[in-house]
mmCIF file of C-alpha atoms in Angstrom:
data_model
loop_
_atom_site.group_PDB
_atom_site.id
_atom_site.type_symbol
_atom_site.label_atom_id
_atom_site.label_comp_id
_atom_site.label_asym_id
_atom_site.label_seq_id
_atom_site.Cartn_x
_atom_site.Cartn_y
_atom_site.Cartn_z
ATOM 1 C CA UNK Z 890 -8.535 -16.834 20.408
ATOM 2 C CA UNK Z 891 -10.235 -19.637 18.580
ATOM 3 C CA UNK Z 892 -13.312 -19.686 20.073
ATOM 4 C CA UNK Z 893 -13.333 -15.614 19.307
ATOM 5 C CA UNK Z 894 -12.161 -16.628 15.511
ATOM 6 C CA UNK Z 895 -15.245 -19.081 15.313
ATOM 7 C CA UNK Z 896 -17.968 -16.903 16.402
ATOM 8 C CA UNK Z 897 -16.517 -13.931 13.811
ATOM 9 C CA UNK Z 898 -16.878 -16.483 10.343
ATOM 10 C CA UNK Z 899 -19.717 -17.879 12.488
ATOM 11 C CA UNK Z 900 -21.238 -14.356 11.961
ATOM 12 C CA UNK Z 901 -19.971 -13.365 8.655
ATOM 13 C CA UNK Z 902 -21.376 -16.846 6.990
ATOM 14 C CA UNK Z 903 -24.718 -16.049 8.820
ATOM 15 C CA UNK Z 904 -24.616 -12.524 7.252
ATOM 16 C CA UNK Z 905 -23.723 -14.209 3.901
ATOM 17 C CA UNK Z 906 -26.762 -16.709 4.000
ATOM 18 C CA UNK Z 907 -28.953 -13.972 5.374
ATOM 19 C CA UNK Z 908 -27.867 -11.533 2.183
ATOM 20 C CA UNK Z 909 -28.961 -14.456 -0.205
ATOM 21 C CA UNK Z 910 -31.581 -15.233 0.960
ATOM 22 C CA UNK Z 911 -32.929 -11.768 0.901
ATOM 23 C CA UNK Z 912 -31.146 -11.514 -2.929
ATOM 24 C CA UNK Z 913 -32.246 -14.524 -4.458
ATOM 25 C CA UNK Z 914 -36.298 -12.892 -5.601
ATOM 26 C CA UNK Z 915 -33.935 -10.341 -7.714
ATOM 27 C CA UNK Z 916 -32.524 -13.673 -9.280
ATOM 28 C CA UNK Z 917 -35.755 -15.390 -10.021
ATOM 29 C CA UNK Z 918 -36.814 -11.725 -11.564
ATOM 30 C CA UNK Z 919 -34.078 -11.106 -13.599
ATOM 31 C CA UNK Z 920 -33.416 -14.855 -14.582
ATOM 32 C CA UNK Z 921 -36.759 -15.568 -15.704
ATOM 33 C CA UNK Z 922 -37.457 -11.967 -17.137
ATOM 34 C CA UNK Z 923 -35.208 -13.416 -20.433
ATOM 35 C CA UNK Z 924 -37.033 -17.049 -19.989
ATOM 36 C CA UNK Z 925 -40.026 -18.136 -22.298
ATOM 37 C CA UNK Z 926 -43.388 -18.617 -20.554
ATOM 38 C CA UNK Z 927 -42.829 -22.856 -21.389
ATOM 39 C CA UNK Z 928 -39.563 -22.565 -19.586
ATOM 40 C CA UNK Z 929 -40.865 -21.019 -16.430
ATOM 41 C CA UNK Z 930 -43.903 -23.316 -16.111
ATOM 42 C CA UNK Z 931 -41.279 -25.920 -16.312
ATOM 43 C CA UNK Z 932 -38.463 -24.667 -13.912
ATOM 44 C CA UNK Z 933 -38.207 -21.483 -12.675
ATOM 45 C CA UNK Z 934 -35.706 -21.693 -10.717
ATOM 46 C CA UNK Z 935 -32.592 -22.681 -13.780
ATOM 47 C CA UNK Z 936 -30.571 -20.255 -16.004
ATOM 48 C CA UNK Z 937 -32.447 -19.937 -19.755
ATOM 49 C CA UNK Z 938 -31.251 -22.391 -22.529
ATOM 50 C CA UNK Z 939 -32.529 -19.056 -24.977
ATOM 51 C CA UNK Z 940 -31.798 -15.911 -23.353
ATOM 52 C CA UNK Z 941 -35.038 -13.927 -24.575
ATOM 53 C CA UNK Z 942 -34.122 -10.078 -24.685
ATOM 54 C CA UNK Z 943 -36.957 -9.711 -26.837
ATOM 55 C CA UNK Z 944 -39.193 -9.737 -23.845
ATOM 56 C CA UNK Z 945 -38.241 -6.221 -22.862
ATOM 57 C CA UNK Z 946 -39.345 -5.041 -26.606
ATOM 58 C CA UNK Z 947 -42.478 -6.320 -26.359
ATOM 59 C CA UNK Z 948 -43.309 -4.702 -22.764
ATOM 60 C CA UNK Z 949 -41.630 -1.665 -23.963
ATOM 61 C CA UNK Z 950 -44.681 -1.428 -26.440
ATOM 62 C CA UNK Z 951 -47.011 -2.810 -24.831
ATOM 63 C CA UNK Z 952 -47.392 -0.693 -22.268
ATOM 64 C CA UNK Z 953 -45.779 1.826 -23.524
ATOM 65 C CA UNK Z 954 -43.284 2.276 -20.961
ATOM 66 C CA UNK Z 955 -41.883 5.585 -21.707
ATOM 67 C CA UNK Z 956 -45.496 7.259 -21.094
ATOM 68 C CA UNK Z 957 -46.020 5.347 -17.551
ATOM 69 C CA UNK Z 958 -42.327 6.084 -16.782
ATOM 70 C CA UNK Z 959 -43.203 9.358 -17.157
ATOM 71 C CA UNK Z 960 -46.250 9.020 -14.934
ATOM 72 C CA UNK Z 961 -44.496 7.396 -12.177
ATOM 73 C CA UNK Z 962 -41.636 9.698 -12.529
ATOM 74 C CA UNK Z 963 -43.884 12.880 -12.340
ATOM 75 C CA UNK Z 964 -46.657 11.424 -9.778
ATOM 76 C CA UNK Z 965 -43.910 10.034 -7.326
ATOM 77 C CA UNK Z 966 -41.376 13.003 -7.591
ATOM 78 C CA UNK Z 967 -44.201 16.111 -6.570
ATOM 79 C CA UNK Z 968 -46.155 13.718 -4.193
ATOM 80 C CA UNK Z 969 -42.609 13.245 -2.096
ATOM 81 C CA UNK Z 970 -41.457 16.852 -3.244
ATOM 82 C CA UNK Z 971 -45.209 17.825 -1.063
ATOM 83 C CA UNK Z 972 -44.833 15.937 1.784
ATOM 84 C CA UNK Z 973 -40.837 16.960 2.391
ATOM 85 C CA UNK Z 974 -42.255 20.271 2.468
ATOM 86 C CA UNK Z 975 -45.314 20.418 4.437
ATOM 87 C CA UNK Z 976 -44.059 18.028 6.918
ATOM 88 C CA UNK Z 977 -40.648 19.610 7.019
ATOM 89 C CA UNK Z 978 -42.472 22.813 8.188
ATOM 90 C CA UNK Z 979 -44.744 21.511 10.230
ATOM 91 C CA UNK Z 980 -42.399 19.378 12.180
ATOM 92 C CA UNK Z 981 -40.220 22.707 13.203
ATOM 93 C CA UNK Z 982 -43.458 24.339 14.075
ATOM 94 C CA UNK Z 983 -44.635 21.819 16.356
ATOM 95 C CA UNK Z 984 -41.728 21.415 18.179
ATOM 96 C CA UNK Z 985 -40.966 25.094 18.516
ATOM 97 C CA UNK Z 986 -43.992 26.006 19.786
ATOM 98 C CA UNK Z 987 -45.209 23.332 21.819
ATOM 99 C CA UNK Z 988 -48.748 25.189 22.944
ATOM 100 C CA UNK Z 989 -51.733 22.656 23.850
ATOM 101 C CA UNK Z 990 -52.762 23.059 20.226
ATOM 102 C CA UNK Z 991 -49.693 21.719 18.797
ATOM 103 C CA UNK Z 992 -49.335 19.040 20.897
ATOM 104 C CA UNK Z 993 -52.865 17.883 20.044
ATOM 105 C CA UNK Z 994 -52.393 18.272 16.587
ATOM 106 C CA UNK Z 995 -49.076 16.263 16.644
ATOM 107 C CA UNK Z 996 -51.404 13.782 18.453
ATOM 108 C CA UNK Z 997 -53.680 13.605 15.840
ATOM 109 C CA UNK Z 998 -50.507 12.758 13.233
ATOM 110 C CA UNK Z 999 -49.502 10.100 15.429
ATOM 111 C CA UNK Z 1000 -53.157 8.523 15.853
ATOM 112 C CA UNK Z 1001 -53.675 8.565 11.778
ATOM 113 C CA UNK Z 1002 -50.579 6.529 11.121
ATOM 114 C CA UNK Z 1003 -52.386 3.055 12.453
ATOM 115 C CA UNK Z 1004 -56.004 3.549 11.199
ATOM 116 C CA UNK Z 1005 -55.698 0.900 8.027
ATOM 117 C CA UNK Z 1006 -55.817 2.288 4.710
ATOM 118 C CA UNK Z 1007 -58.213 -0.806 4.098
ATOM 119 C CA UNK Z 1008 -61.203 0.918 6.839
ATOM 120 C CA UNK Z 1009 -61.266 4.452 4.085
ATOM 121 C CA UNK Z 1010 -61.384 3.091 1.040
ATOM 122 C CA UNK Z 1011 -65.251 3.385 0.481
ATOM 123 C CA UNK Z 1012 -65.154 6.966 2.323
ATOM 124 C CA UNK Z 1013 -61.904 8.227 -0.379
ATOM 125 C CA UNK Z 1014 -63.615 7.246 -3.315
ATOM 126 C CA UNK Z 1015 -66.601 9.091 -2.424
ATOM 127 C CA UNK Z 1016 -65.019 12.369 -1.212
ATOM 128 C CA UNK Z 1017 -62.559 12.459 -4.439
ATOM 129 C CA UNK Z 1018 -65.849 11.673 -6.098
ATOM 130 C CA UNK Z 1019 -67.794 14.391 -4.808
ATOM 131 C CA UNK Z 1020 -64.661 16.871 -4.611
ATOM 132 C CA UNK Z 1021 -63.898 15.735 -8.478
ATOM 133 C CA UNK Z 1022 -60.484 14.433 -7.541
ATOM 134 C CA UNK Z 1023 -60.744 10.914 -9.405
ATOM 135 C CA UNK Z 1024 -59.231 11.109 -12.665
ATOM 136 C CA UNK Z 1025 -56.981 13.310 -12.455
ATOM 137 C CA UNK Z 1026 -53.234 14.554 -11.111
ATOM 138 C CA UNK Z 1027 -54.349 16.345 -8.379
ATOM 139 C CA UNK Z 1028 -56.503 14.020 -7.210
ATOM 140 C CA UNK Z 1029 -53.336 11.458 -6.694
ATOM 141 C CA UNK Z 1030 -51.103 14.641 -5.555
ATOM 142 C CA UNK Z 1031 -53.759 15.130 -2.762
ATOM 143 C CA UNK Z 1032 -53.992 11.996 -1.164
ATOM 144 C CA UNK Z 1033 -50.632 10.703 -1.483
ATOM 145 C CA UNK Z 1034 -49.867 14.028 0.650
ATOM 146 C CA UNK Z 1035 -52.636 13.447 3.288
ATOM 147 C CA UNK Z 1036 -51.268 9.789 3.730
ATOM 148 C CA UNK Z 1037 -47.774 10.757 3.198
ATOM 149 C CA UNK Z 1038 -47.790 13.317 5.992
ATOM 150 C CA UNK Z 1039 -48.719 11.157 9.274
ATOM 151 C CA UNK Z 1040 -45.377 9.312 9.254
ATOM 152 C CA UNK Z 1041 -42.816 11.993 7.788
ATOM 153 C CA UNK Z 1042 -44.033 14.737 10.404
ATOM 154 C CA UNK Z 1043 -43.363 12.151 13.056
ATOM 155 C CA UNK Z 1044 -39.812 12.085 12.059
ATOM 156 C CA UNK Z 1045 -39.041 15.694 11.700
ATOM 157 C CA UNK Z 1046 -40.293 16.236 14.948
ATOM 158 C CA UNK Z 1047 -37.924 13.961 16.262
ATOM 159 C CA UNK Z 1048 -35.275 15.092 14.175
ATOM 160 C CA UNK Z 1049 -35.551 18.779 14.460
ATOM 161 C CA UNK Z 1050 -35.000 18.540 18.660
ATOM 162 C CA UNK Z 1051 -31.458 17.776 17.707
ATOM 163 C CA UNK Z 1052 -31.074 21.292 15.932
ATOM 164 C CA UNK Z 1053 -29.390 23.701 18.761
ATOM 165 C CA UNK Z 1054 -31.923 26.386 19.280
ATOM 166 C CA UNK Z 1055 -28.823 28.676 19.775
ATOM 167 C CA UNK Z 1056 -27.850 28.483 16.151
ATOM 168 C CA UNK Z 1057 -31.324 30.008 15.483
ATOM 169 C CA UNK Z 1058 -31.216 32.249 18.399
ATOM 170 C CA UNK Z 1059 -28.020 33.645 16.676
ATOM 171 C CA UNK Z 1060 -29.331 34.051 13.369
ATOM 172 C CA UNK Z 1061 -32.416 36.047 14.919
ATOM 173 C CA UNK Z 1062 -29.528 38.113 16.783
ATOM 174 C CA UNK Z 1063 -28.229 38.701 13.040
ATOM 175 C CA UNK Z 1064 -31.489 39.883 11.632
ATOM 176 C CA UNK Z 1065 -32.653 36.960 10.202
ATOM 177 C CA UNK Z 1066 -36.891 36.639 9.719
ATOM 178 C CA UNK Z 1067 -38.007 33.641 11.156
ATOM 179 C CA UNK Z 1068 -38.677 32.349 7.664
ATOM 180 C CA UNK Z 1069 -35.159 32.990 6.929
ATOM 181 C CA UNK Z 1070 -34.327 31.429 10.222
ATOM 182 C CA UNK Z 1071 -35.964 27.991 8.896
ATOM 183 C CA UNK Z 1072 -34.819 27.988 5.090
ATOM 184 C CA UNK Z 1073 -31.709 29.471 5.471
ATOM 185 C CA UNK Z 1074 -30.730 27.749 8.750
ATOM 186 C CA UNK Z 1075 -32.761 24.799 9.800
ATOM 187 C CA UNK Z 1076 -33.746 23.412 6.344
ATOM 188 C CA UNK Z 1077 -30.431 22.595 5.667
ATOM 189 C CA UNK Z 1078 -29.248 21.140 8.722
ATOM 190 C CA UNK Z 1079 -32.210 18.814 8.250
ATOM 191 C CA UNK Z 1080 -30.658 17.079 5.025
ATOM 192 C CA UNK Z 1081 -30.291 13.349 6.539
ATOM 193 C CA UNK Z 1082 -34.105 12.670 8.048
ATOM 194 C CA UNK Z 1083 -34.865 14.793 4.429
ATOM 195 C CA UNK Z 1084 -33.461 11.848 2.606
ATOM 196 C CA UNK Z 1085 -34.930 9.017 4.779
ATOM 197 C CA UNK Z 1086 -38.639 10.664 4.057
ATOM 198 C CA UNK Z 1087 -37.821 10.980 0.505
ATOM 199 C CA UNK Z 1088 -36.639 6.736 0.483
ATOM 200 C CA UNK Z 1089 -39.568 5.837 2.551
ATOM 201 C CA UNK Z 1090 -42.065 7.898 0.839
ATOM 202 C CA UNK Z 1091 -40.380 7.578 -3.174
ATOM 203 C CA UNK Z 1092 -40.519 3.256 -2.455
ATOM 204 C CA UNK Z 1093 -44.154 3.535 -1.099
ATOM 205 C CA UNK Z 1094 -45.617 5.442 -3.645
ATOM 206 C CA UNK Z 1095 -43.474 4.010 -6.684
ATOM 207 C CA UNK Z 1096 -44.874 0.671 -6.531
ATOM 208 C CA UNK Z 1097 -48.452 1.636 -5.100
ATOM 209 C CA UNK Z 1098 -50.881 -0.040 -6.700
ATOM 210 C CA UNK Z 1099 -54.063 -0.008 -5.132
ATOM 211 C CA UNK Z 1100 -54.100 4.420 -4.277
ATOM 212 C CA UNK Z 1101 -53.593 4.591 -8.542
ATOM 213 C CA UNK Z 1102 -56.687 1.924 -8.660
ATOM 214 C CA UNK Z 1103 -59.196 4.098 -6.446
ATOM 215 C CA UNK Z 1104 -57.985 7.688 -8.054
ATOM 216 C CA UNK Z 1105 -56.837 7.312 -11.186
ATOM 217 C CA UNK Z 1106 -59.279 4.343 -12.008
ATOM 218 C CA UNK Z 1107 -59.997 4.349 -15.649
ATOM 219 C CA UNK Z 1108 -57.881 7.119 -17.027
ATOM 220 C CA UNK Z 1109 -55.318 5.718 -19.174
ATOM 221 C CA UNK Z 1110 -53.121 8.994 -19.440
ATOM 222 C CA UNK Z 1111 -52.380 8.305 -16.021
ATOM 223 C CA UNK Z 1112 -51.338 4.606 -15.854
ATOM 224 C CA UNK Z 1113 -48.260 3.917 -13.437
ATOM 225 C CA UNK Z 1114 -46.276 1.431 -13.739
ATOM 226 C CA UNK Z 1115 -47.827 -1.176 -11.401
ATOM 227 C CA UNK Z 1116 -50.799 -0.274 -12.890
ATOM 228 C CA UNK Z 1117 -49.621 -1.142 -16.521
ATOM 229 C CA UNK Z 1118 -47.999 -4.384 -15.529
ATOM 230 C CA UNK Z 1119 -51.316 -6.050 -14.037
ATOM 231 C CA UNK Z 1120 -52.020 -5.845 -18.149
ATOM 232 C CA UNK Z 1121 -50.401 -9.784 -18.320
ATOM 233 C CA UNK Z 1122 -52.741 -10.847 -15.414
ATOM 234 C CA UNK Z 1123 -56.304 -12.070 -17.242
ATOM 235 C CA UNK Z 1124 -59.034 -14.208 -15.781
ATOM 236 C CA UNK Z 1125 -57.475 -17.198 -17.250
ATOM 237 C CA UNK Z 1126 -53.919 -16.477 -18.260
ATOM 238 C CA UNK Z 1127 -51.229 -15.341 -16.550
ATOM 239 C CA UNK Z 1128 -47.978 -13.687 -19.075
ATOM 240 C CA UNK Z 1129 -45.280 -14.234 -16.580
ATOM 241 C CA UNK Z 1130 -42.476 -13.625 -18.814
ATOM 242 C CA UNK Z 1131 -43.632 -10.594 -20.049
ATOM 243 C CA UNK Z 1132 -44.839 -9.393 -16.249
ATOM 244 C CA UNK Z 1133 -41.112 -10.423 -14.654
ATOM 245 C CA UNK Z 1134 -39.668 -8.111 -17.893
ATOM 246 C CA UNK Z 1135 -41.601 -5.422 -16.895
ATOM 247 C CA UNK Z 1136 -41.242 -5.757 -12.863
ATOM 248 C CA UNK Z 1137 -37.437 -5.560 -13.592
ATOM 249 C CA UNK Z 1138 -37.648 -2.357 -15.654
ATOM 250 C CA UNK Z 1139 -39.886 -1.126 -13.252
ATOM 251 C CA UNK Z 1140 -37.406 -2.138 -10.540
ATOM 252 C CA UNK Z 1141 -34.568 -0.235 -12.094
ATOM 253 C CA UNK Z 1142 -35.138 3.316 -11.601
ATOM 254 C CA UNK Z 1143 -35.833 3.476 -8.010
ATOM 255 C CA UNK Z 1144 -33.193 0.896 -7.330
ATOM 256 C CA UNK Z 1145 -30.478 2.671 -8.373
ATOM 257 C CA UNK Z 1146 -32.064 6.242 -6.851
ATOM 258 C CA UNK Z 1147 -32.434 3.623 -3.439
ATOM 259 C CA UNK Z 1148 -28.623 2.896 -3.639
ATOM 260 C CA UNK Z 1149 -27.236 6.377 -3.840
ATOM 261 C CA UNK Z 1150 -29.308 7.642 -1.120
ATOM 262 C CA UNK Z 1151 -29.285 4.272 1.083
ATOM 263 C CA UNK Z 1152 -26.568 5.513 3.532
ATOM 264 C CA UNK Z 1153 -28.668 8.085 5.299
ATOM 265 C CA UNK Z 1154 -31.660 5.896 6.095
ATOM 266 C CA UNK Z 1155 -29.516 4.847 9.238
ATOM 267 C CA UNK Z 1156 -28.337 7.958 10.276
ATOM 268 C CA UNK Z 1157 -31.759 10.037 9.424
ATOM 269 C CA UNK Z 1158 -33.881 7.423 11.727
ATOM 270 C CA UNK Z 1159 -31.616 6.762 14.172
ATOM 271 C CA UNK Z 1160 -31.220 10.555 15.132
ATOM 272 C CA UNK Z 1161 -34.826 10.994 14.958
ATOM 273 C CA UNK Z 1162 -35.605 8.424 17.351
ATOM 274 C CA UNK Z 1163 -32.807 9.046 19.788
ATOM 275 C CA UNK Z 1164 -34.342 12.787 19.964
ATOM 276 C CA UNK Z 1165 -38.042 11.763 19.590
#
């Protein structure tokens, strides 16, 4: 009995130190987001003697944060709203009809997800050049979607073999259209791997920085957040109180949208791996 009630606060004060450890870069954000640049230099790691709230005005304007809010808000809800989609639908298709084709082409998605982004960089900026995709929306639209769709597919196809192919039998039986038979019947069912692509994908493309870079490049209109924040990086200074203010409201959105969704990762990735 004692060695069992050891090896259980044994385990809950390794889970504790674990959970700081893994907290404490949201305290050196958030503590040194309200800090003067002086006080940083000098320790970064103490509460401020002069809480600065003034540091979020100044990045609000700035950067103007509602306008690359909006950008990051617009470019990261249609890229994930794309890939969903497409790789929603292709996932059922692929595993429904498994004919040499598909399983080539399911392959291929598998193959793309470890050539490094780093090896295409030259090649994307000359295609969206050519195809006159830099500068503009759907420029960023497209390629987040190509790059999007390697992983995500890979996980509706495991998913979907856990949907009974009698429920969509019976539906046929009914008179359902096989497009009926996926949005009306599948689509649903697929709701927990849904929200896993949307965490994965929505975190990936939120704080992208270097995609933005190579498309967007010089168009201002466009500026996302993690492009607007490498504004108090210079050559030769470095505004570290205004950057942490800025990484913290950037933070903030797609933290809280990450803990409302956060308790389907689990159950989305585990059932698509136990069926892959």
């Amino acid at each position: 009995m004692a060695a069992s009630r050891f090896r259980h606060y044994s385990v809950v004060t390794l889970v504790l130190l674990l959970a700081l450890l893994f907290l404490s870069p949201f305290y050196f954000v958030l503590v040194n987001s309200v800090k003067s640049l002086g006080e940083i230099m000098v320790d970064a790691a103490s509460l401020p003697k002069i809480y600065l709230w003034t540091n979020y005005n100044e990045v609000w304007e700035i950067i103007r944060f509602p306008k690359v809010l909006f950008n990051s808000i617009l470019i990261t809800g249609v890229s994930v709203a794309g890939i969903v989609l497409v790789s929603a639908m292709a996932g059922y298709r692929l595993v429904r009809r498994p004919t040499t084709f598909n399983k080539l082409l399911f392959t291929c998605f598998i193959a793309a997800m470890i050539i490094p982004f780093q090896s295409i960089m030259l090649q994307l900026v000359r295609i969206t050049s050519l195809l006159e995709l830099r500068g503009n929306l759907l420029g960023i639209f497209v390629c987040y979607l190509g790059f999007g769709l390697s992983l995500s597919v890979f996980l509706f196809h495991g998913f979907v073999k856990s949907v009974p192919v009698e429920i969509e039998e019976a539906a046929v039986v009914d008179g359902c259209t096989p497009y009926g038979v996926f949005w009306k019947i599948v689509f649903p069912l697929l709701r927990p791997i849904m929200v896993t692509v949307i965490i994965l994908n929505g975190l990936w493309i939120w704080n992208d920085y270097l995609l933005p870079v190579l498309v967007i490049g010089a168009n201002k209109d466009l500026t996302t957040i993690p492009l607007a924040v490498t504004r108090f990086f210079g050559q030769y200074t470095k505004q570290w109180d205004l950057a942490l203010a800025g990484l913290t409201m950037s933070v903030a959105p797609i933290l809280a949208v990450f803990l409302m969704l956060q308790r389907h990762i689990l159950e989305g990735i585990s059932s698509g791996s136990l069926k892959g």
